[in-house]
XYZ file of N, CA and C in Angstrom:
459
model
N 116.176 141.566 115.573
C 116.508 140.184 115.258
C 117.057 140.097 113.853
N 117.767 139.240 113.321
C 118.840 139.058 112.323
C 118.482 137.525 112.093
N 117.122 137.204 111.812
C 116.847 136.280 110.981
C 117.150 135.849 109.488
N 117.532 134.625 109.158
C 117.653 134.736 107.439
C 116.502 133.320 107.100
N 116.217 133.581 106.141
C 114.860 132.988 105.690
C 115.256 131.842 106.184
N 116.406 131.390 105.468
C 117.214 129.560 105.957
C 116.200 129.383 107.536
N 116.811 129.904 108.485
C 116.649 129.969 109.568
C 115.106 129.402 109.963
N 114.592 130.329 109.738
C 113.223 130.435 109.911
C 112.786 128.869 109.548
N 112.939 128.856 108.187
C 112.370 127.683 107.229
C 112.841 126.782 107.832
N 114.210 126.465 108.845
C 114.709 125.051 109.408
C 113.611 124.991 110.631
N 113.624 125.828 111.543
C 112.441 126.035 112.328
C 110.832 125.767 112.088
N 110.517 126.009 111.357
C 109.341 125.421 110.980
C 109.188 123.879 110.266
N 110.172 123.946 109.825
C 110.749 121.879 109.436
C 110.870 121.559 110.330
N 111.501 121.845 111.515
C 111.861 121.225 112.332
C 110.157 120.742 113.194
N 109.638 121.527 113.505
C 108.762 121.281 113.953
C 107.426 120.458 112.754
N 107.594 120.675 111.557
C 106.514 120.505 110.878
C 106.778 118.322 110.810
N 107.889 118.051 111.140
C 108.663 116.767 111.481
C 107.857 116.065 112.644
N 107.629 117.033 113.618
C 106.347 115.902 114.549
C 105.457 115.809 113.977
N 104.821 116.252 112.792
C 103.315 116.243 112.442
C 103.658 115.105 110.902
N 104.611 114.840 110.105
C 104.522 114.385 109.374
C 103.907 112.283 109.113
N 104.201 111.567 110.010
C 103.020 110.709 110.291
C 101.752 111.102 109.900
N 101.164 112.277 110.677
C 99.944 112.161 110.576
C 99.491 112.925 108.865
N 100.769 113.877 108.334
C 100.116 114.293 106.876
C 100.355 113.230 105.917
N 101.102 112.248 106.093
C 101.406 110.712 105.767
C 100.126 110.068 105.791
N 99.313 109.781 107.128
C 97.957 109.503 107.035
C 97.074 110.162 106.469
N 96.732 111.298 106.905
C 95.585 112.026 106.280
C 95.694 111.637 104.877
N 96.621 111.720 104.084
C 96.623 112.143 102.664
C 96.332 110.632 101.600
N 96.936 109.657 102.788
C 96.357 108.143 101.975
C 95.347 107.855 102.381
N 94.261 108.295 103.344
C 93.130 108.225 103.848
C 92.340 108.765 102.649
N 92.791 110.086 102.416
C 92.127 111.015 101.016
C 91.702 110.369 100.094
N 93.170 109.652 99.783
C 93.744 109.207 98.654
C 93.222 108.132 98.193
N 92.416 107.177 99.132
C 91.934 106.363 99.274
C 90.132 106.856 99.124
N 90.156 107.628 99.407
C 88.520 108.017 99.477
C 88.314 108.638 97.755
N 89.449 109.033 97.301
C 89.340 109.617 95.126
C 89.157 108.135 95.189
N 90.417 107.331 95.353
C 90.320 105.967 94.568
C 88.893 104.869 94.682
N 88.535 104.853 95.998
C 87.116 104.301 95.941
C 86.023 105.284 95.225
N 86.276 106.423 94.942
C 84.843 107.092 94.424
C 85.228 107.003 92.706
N 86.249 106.801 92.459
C 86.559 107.288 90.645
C 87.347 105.758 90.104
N 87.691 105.006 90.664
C 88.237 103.601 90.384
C 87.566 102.859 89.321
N 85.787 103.289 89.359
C 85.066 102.750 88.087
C 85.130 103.769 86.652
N 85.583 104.830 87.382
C 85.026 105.706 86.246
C 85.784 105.463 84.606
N 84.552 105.727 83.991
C 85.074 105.355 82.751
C 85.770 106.890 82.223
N 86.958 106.443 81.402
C 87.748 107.645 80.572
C 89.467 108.174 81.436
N 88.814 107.235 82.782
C 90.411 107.520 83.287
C 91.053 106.403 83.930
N 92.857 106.835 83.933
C 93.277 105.543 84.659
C 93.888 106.921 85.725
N 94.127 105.957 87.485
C 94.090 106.482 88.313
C 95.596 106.564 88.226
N 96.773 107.274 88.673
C 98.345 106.993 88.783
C 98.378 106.533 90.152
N 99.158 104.834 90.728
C 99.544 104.744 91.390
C 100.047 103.496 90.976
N 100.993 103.346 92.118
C 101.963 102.152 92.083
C 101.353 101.162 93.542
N 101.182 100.368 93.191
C 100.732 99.325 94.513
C 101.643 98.226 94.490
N 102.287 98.594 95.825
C 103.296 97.429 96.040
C 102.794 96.182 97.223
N 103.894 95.479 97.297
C 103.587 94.133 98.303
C 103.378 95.157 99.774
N 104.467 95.782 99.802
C 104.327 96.524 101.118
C 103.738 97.929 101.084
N 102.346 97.895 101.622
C 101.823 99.396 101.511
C 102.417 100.105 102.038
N 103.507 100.597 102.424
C 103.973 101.678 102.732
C 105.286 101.845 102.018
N 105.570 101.182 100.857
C 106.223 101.742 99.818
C 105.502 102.119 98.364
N 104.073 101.834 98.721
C 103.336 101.584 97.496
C 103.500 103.508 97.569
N 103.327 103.874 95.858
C 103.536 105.259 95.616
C 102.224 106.137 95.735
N 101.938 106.731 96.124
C 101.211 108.029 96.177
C 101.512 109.317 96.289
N 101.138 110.241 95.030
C 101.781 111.807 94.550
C 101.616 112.386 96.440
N 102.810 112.849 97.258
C 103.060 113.374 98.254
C 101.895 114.801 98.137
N 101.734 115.367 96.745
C 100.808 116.494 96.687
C 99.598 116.683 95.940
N 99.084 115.604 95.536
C 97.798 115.885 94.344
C 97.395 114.172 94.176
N 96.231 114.015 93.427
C 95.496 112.477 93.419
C 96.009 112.764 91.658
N 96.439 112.266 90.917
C 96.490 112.144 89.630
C 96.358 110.967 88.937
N 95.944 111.390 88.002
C 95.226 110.318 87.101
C 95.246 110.895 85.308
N 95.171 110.240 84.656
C 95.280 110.530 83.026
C 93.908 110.318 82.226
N 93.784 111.025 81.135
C 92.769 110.618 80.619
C 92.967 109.701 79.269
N 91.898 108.235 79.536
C 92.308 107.203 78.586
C 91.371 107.218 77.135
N 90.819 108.358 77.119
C 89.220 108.032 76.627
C 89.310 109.238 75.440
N 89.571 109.305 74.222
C 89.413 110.281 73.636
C 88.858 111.407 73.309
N 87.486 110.683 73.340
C 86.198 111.948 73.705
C 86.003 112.730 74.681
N 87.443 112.557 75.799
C 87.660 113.798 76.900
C 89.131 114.460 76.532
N 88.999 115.727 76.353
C 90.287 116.259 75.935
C 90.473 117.137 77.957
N 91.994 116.935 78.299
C 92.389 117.561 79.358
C 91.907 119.265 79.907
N 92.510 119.765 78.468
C 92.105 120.927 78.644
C 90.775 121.523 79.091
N 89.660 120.708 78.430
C 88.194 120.752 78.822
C 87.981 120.806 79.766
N 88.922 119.638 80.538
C 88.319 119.159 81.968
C 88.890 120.152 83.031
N 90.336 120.277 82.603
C 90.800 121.350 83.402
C 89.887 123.052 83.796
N 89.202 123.416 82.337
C 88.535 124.558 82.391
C 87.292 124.358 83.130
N 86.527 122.913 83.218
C 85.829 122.476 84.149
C 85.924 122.900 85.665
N 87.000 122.075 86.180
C 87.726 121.980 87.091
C 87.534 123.701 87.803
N 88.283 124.674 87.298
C 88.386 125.768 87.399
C 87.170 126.593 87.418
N 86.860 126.273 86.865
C 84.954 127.041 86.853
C 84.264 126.750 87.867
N 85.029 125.382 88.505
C 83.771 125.109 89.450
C 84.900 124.896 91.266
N 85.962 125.711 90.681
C 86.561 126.279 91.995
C 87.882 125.083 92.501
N 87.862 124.401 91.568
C 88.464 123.175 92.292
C 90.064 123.598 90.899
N 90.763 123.486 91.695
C 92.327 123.948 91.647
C 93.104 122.285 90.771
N 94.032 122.462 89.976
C 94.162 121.156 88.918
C 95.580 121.613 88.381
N 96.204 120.921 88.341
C 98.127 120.857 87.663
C 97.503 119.923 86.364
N 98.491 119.854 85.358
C 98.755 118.727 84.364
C 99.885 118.294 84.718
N 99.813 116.825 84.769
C 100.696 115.752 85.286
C 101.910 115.879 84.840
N 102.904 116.444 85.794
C 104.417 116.373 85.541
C 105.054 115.034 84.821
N 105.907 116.036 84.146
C 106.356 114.661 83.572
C 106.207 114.241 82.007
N 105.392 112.665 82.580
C 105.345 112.550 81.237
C 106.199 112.200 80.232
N 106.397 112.551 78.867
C 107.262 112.509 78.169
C 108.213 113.568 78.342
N 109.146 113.094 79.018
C 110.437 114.189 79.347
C 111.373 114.763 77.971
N 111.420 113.669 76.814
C 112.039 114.151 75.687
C 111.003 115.547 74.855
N 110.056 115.835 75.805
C 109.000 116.866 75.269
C 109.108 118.222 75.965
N 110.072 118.265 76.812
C 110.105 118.981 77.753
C 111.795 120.008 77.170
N 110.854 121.481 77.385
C 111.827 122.406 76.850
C 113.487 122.465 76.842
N 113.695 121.657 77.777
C 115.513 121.492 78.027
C 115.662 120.377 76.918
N 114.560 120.179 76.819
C 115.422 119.051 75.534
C 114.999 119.208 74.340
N 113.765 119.621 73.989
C 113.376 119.926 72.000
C 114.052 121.825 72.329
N 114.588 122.000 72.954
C 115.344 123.506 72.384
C 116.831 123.283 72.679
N 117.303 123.745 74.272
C 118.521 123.736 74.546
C 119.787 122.197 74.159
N 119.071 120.886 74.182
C 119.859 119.995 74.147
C 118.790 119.058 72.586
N 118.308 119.920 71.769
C 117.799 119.026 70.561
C 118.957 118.477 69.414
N 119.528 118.651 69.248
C 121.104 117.973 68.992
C 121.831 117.059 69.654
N 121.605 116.581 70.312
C 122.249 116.054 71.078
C 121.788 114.682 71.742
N 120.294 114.887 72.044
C 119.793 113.894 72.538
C 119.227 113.357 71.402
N 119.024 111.757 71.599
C 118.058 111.057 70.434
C 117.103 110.085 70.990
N 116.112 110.213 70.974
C 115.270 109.304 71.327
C 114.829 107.930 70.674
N 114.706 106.843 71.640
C 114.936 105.698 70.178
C 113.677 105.070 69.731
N 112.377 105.748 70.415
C 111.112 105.301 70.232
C 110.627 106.390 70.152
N 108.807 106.121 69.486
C 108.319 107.494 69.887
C 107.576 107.497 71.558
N 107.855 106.632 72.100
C 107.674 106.998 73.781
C 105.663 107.046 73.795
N 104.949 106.445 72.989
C 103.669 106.709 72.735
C 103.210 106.586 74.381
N 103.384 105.637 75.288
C 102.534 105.775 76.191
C 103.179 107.128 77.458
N 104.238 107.582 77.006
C 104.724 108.646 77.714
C 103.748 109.914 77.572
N 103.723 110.093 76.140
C 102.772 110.759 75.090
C 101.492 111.086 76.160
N 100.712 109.811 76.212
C 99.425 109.678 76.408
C 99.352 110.631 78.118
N 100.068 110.163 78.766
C 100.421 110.596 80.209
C 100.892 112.576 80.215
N 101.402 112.904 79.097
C 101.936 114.103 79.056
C 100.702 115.045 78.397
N 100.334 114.535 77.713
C 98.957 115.154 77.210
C 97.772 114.916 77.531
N 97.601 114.159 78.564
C 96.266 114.029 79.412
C 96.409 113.739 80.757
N 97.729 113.472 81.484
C 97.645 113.830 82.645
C 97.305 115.079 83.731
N 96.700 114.807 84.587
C 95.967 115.842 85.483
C 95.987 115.656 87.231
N 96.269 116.692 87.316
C 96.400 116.475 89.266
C 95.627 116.673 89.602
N 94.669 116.463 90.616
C 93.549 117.393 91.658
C 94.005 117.311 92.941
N 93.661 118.185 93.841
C 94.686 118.120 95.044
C 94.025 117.157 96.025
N 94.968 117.139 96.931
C 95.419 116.474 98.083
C 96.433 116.819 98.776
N 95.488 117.190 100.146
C 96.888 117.997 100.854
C 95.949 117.552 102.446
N 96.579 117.712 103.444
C 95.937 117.592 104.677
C 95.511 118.462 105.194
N 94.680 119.673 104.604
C 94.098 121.011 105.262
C 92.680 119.978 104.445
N 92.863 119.577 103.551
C 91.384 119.060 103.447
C 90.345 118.190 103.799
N 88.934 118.433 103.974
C 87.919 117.550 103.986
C 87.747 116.607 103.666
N 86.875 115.485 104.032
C 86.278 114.694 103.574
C 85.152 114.776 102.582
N 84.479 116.008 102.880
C 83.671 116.740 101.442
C 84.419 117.392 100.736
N 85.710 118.133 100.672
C 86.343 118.615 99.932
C 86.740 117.350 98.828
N 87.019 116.617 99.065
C 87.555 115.216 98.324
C 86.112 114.727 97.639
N 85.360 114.696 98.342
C 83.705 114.189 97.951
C 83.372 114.950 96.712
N 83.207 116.698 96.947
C 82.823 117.881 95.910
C 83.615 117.088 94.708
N 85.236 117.551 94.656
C 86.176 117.274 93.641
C 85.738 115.492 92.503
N 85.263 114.960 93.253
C 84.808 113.208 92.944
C 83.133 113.730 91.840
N 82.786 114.199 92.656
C 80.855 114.610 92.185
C 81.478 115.361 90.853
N 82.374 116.158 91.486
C 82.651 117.202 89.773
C 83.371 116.096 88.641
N 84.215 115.185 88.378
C 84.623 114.372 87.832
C 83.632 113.521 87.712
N 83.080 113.443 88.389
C 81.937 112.442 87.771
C 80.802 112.809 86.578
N 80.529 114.086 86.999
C 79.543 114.857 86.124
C 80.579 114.932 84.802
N 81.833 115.724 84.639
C 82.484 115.651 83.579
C 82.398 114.400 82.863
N 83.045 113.322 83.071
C 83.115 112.410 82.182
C 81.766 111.296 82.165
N 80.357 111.646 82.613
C 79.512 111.084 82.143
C 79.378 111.146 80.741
């Protein structure tokens, strides 16, 4: 056989296309189960956009993210947390994009920024993902909530 990866990969899209509804559900079901367990918690704000119509309202397609608002929690901490206790964590894309290597190296001449972007700032240096994906539990989501909770008591 004279497969090329393309190939393959349209084949498995193709099919992974009947199932997407339901990773559509699962994942705001999830998504919904962080936001009711961490919605009080003090030291973070949750990232989402809530619109008139819930099904344009935004939710990260791959991770529950949220920032930290609270000084006395530094990211990094929480992240090494996170990791110690098995549970897998990104820092929040993004962010302040004028911070981001294509622009303070390759294009720092060029571009000018006309503020210092402070709440971009805040999002780039304390944003954090925890996942969400539809291979997971309802205790998997539960564990990840109990561990954030213990952190920022």
């Amino acid at each position: 056989y004279n497969f090329r990866m393309m190939e393959t990969q349209a084949a498995i899209g193709i099919h992974q296309l009947d199932r997407v509804s339901s990773f559509i559900e699962t994942r705001r079901r999830l998504f919904n189960r962080y936001e009711k367990q961490l919605q009080h918690l003090n030291g973070v704000k949750i990232q989402y956009q809530e619109l008139e119509d819930e099904k344009k309202s935004y939710i990260s397609p791959f991770a529950f993210g949220f920032y930290i608002v609270d000084d006395k929690y530094k990211r990094n901490d929480l992240f090494k947390y996170l990791t110690k206790n098995q549970i897998e964590s990104r820092t929040l894309v993004a962010g302040n994009l004028s911070r981001q290597p294509i622009f303070t190296d390759l294009y720092k001449n060029c571009i000018k920024v006309a503020d210092d972007l402070t709440n971009a700032d805040k999002v780039h240096f304390n944003g954090l993902y925890t996942p969400l994906h539809p291979n997971m539990s309802t205790d998997d989501v539960d564990y990840v909530c109990v561990k954030l909770r213990e952190f920022f008591q």
